[in-house]
Tab-separated table of C-alpha atoms in Angstrom:
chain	number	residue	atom	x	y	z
A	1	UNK	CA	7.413	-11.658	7.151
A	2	UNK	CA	6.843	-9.499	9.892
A	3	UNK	CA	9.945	-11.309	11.848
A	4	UNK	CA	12.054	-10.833	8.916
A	5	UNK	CA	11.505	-7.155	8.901
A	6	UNK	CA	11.762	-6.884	12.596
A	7	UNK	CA	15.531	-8.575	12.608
A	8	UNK	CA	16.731	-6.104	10.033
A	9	UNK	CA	15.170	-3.110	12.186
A	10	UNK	CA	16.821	-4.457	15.410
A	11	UNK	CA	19.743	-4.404	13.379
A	12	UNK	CA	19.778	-0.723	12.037
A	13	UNK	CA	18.507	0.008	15.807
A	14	UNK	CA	15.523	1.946	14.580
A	15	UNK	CA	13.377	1.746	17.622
A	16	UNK	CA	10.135	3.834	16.222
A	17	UNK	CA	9.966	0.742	13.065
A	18	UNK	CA	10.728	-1.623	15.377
A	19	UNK	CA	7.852	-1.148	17.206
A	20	UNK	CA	5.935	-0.513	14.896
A	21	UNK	CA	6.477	-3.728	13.242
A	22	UNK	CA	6.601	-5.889	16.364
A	23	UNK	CA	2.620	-4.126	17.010
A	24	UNK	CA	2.054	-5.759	13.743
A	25	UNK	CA	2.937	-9.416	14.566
A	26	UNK	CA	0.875	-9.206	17.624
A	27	UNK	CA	-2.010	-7.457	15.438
A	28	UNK	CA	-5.193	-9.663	16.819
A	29	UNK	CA	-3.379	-11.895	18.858
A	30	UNK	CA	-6.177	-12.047	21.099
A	31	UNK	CA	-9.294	-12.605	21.002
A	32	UNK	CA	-12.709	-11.775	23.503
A	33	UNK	CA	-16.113	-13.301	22.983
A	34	UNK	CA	-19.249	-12.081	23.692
A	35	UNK	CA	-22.780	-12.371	23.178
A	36	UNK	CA	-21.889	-14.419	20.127
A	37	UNK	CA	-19.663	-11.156	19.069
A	38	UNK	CA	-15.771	-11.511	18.603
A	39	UNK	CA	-13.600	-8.665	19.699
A	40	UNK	CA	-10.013	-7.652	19.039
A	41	UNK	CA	-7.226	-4.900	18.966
A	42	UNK	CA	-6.057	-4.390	15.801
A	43	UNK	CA	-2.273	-2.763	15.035
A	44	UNK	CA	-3.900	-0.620	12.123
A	45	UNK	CA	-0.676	0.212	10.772
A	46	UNK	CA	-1.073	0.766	6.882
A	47	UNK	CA	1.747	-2.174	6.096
A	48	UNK	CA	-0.006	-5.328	8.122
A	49	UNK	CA	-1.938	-7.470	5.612
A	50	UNK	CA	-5.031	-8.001	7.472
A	51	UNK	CA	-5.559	-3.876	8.732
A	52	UNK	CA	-4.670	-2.932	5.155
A	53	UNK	CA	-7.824	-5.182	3.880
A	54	UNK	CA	-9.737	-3.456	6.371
A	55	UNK	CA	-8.399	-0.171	4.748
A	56	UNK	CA	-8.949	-0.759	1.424
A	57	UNK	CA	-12.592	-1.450	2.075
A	58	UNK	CA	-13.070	1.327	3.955
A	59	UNK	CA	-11.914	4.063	1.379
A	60	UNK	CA	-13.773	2.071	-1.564
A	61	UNK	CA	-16.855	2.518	0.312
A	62	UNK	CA	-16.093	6.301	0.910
A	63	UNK	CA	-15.449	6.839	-2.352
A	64	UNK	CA	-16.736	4.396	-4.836
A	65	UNK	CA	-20.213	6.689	-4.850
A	66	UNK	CA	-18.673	9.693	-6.148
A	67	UNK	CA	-16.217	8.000	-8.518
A	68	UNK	CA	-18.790	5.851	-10.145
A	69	UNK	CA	-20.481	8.992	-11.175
A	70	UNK	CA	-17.970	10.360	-13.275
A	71	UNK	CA	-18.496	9.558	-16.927
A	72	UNK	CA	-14.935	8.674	-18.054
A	73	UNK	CA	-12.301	8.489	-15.544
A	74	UNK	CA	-8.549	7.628	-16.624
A	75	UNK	CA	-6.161	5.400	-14.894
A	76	UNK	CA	-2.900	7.119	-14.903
A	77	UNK	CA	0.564	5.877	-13.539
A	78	UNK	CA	3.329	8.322	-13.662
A	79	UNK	CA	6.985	7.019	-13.041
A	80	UNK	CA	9.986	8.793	-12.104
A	81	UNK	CA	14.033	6.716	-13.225
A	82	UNK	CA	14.558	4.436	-10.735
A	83	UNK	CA	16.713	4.836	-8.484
A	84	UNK	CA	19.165	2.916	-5.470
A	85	UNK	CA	18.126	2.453	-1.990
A	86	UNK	CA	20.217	5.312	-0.530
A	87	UNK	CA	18.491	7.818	-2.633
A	88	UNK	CA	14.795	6.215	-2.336
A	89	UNK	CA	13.680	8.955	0.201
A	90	UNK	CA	14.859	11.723	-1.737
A	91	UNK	CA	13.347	10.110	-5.004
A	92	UNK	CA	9.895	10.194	-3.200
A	93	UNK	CA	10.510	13.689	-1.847
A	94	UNK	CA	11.159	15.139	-5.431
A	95	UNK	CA	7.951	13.040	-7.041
A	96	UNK	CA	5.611	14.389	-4.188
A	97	UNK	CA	6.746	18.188	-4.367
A	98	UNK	CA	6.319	18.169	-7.987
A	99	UNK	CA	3.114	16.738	-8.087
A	100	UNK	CA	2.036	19.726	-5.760
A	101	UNK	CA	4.095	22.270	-7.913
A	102	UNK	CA	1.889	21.168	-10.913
A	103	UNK	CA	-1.208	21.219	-9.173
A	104	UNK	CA	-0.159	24.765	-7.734
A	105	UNK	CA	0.727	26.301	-11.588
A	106	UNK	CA	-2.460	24.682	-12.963
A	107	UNK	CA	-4.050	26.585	-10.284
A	108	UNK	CA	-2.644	29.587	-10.931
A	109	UNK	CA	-3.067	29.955	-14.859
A	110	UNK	CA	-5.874	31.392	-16.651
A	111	UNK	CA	-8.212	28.647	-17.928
A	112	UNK	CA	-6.583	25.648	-16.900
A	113	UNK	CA	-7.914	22.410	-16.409
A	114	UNK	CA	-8.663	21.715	-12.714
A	115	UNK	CA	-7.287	18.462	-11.637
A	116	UNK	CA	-9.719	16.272	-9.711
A	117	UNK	CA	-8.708	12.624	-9.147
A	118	UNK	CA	-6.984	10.043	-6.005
A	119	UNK	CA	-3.802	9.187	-6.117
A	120	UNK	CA	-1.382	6.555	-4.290
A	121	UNK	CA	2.117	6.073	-3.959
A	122	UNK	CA	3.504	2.826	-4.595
A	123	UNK	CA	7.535	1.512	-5.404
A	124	UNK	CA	8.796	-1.954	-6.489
A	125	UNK	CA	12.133	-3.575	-6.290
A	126	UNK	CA	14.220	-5.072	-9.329
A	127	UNK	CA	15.873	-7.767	-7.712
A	128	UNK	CA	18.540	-7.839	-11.141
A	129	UNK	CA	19.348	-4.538	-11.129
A	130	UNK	CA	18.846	-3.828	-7.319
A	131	UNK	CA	16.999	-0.390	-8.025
A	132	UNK	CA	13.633	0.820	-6.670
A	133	UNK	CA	10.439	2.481	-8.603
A	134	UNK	CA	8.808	4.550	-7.000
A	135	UNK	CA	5.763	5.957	-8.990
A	136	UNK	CA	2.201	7.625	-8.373
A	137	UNK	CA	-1.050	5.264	-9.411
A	138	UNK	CA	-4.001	8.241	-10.041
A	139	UNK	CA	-8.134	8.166	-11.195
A	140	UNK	CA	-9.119	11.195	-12.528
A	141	UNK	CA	-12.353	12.294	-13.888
A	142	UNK	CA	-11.711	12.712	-17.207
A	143	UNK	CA	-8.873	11.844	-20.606
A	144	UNK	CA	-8.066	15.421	-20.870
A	145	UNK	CA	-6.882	15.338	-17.589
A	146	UNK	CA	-4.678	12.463	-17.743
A	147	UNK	CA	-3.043	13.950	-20.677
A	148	UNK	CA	-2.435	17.270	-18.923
A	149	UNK	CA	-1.403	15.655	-16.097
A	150	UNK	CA	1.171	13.441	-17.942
A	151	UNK	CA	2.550	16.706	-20.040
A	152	UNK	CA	2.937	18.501	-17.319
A	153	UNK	CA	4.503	15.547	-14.973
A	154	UNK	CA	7.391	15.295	-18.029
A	155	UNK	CA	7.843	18.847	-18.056
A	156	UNK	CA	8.221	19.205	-14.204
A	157	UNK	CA	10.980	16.346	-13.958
A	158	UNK	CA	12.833	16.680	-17.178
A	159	UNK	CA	13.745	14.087	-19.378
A	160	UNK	CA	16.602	13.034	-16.639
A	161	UNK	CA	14.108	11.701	-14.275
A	162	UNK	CA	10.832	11.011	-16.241
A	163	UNK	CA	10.844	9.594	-20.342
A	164	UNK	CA	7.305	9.336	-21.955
A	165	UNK	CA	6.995	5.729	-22.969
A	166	UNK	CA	7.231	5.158	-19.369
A	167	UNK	CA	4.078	7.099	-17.998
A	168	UNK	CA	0.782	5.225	-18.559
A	169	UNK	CA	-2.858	6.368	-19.000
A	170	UNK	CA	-6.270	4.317	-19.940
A	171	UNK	CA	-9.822	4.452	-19.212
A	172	UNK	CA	-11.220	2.987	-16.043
A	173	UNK	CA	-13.570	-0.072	-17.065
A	174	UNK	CA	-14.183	-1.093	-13.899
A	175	UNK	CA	-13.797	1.282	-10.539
A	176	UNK	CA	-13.863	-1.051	-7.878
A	177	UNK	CA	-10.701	-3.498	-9.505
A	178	UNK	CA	-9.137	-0.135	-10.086
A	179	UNK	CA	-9.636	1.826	-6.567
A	180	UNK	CA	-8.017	-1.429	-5.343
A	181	UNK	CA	-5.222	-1.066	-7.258
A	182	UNK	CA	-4.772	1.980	-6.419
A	183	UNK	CA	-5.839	1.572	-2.489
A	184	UNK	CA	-2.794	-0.659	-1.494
A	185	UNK	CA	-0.091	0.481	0.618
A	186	UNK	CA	2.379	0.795	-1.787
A	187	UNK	CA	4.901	-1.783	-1.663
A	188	UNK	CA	5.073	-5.225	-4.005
A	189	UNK	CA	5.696	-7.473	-1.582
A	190	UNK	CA	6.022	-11.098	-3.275
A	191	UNK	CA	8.643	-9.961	-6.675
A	192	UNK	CA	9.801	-12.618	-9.033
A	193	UNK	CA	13.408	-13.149	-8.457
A	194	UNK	CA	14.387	-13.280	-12.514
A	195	UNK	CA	11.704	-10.158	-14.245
A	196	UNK	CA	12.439	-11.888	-17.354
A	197	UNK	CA	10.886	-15.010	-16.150
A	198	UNK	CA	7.868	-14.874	-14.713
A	199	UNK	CA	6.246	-17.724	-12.341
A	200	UNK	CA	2.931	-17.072	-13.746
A	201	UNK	CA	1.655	-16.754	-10.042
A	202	UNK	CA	2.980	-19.680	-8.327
A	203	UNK	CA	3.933	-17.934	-4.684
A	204	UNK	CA	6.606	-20.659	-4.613
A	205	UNK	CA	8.665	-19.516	-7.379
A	206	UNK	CA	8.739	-15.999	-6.180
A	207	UNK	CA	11.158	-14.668	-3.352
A	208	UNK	CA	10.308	-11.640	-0.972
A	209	UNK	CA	12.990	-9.314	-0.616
A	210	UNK	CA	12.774	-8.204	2.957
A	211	UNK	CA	15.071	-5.733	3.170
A	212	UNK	CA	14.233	-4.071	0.233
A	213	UNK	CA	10.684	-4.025	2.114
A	214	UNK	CA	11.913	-2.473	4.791
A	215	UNK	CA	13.537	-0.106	2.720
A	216	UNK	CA	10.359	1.208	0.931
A	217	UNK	CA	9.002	0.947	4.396
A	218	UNK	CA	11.521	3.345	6.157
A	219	UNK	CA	11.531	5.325	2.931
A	220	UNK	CA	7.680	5.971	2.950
A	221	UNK	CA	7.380	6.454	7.000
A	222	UNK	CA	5.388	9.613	7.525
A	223	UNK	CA	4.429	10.379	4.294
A	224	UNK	CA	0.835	10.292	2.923
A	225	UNK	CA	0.592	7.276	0.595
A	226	UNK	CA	-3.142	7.946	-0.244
A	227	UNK	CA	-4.894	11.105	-0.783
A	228	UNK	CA	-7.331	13.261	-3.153
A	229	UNK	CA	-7.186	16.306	-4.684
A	230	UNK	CA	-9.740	18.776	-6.911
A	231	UNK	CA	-12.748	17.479	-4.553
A	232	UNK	CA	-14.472	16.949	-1.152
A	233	UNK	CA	-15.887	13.963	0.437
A	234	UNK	CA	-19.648	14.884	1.869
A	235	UNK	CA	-19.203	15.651	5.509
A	236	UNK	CA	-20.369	11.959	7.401
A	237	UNK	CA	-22.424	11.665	10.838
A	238	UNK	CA	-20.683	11.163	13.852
A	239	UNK	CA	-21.783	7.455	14.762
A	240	UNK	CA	-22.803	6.652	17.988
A	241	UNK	CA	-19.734	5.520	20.231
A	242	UNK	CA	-21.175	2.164	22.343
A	243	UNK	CA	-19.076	1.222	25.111
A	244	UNK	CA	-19.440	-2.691	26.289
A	245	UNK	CA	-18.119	-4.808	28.544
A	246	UNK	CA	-16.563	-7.796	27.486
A	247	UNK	CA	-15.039	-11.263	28.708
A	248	UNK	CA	-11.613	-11.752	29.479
A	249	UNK	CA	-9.453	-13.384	26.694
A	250	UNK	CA	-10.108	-16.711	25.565
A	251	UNK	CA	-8.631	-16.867	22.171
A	252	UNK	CA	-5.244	-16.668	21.756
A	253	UNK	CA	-3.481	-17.319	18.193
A	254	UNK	CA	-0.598	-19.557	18.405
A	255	UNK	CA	1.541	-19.071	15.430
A	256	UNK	CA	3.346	-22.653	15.310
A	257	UNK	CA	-0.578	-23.848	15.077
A	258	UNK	CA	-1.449	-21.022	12.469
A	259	UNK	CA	-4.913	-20.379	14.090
A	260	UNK	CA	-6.569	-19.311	17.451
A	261	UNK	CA	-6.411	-21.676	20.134
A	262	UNK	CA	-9.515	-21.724	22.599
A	263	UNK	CA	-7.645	-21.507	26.143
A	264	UNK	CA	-10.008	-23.727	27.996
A	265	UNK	CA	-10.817	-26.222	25.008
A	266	UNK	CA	-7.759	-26.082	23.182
A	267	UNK	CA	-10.250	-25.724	19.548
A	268	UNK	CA	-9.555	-24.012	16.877
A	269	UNK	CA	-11.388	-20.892	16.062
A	270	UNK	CA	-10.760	-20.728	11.949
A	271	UNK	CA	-9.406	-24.487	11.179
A	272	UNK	CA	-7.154	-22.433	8.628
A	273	UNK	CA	-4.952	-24.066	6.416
A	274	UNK	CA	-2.502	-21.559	4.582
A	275	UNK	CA	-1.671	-22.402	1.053
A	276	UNK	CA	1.811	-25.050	0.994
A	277	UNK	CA	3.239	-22.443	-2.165
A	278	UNK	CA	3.053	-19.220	0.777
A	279	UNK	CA	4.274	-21.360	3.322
A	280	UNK	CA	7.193	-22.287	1.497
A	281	UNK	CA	7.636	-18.684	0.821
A	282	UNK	CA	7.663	-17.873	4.085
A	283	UNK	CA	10.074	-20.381	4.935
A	284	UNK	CA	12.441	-20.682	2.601
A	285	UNK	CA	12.358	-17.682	0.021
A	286	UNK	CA	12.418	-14.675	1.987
A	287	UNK	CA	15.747	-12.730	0.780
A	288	UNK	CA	17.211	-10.312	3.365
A	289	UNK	CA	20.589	-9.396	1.455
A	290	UNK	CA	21.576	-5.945	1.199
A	291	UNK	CA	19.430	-4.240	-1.560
């Protein structure tokens, strides 16, 4: 996938992506033992696979303790019309000023309802109609929030940009399935290549639509994806920074073996075997078209 991406950026000469994307397909490459201890660098960039697992679990544990508290938290999604590639950026750049302009009017009025929730931006791709959806996933404390938020979301884009049956609210019945859908990095990566037809899961029936990937990518490059409002996280401890010395490298991942090869040994760290429906995916549904 990364490669995929990294072709098309080579091609639009976008050096800042490219590098990006290139720190990602080296992202644990290798690997130091010690004292029974494994050791790596990690790319952390919020679109690699494995640092975004390493993400999510981070911000559930921050806040899964104060969001389990709250008696009835809503699940809201709020959409904006879908729009081409071109105008993607711009799209984003209108949803994320007006979800500030609301919060800054509810602030200002008289007895208004204080919004307190998390929010994430997300977009998919419609490989038919070759348009992108960008739209806001949210938790916030309670139902009369969600609906306030909703009223005031239609209001603030107009019916040429937002319609009603197309916003979403319902209550949270479980946090932790929800945080995680809301704690991704915003792009759908594998999309079904007819909507109308779903594959019912099967990764080999699906395509992935690189350059529309790298579209949301670009699109979404310096902007905050994830973020709270109405509320504070408690202030954490500083944890103790331990320096060590480690051994030099002697696990390197060789990706025509799919695994990390022991330099001196030649074993295999993980004995992985990837699942035959993502490896055919990989090789021989991955779309990068203009979109």
């Amino acid at each position: 996938m990364a490669l995929s991406l990294i072709s098309i950026a080579e091609e639009k000469k976008d050096g800042e992506m490219l590098k990006a994307l290139w720190n990602t397909f080296h992202c644990l490459s290798n690997i130091k033992t010690h004292n029974d201890r494994i050791y790596g660098k990690y790319c952390k960039n919020r679109f690699c696979t494995v640092c975004l697992s390493i993400r999510k679990a981070s911000l559930i544990n921050k806040y899964y303790p104060i969001l389990s508290k709250w008696e009835q938290p809503y699940f809201v999604t709020l959409t904006a019309r879908s729009c081409t590639g071109k105008s993607l950026k711009h799209r984003i750049f209108q949803m994320k000023r007006g979800f500030k302009l609301i919060r800054d009017r509810l602030g200002r009025r008289k007895h208004a309802i204080k919004l307190v929730g998390i929010k994430s931006l997300e977009c998919n791709f419609n490989p038919t109609a070759r348009t992108y959806n960008p739209h806001f996933h949210l938790i916030v404390q309670t139902k009369e929030m969600a609906e306030v938020l909703i009223a005031e979301w239609l209001k603030q884009l107009t019916s040429k940009f937002a319609q009603t049956y197309a916003q979403d609210m319902r209550p949270v019945r479980n946090v932790t399935i929800n945080m995680i859908e809301i704690i991704k990095y915003g792009s759908k990566i594998f999309t079904e290549p007819d909507l109308k037809k779903k594959s019912r899961g099967q990764i080999g029936q699906k395509k992935l639509y690189a350059r529309a990937l790298y579209n949301i990518l670009a699109a979404m490059r310096g902007k905050r994806v994830f973020d709270r409002f109405g509320f504070n996280l408690p202030a954490e401890s500083k944890a103790e920074i331990i320096k060590k010395t480690v051994d030099e490298v002697d696990w390197v991942y060789i990706h025509t073996v799919k695994d990390w090869v022991n330099l001196e040994t030649g074993e295999c760290l993980t004995n992985y075997s990837p699942d035959p429906g993502l490896v055919e995916l990989l090789e021989k549904h991955i779309n990068s078209t203009n979109c």
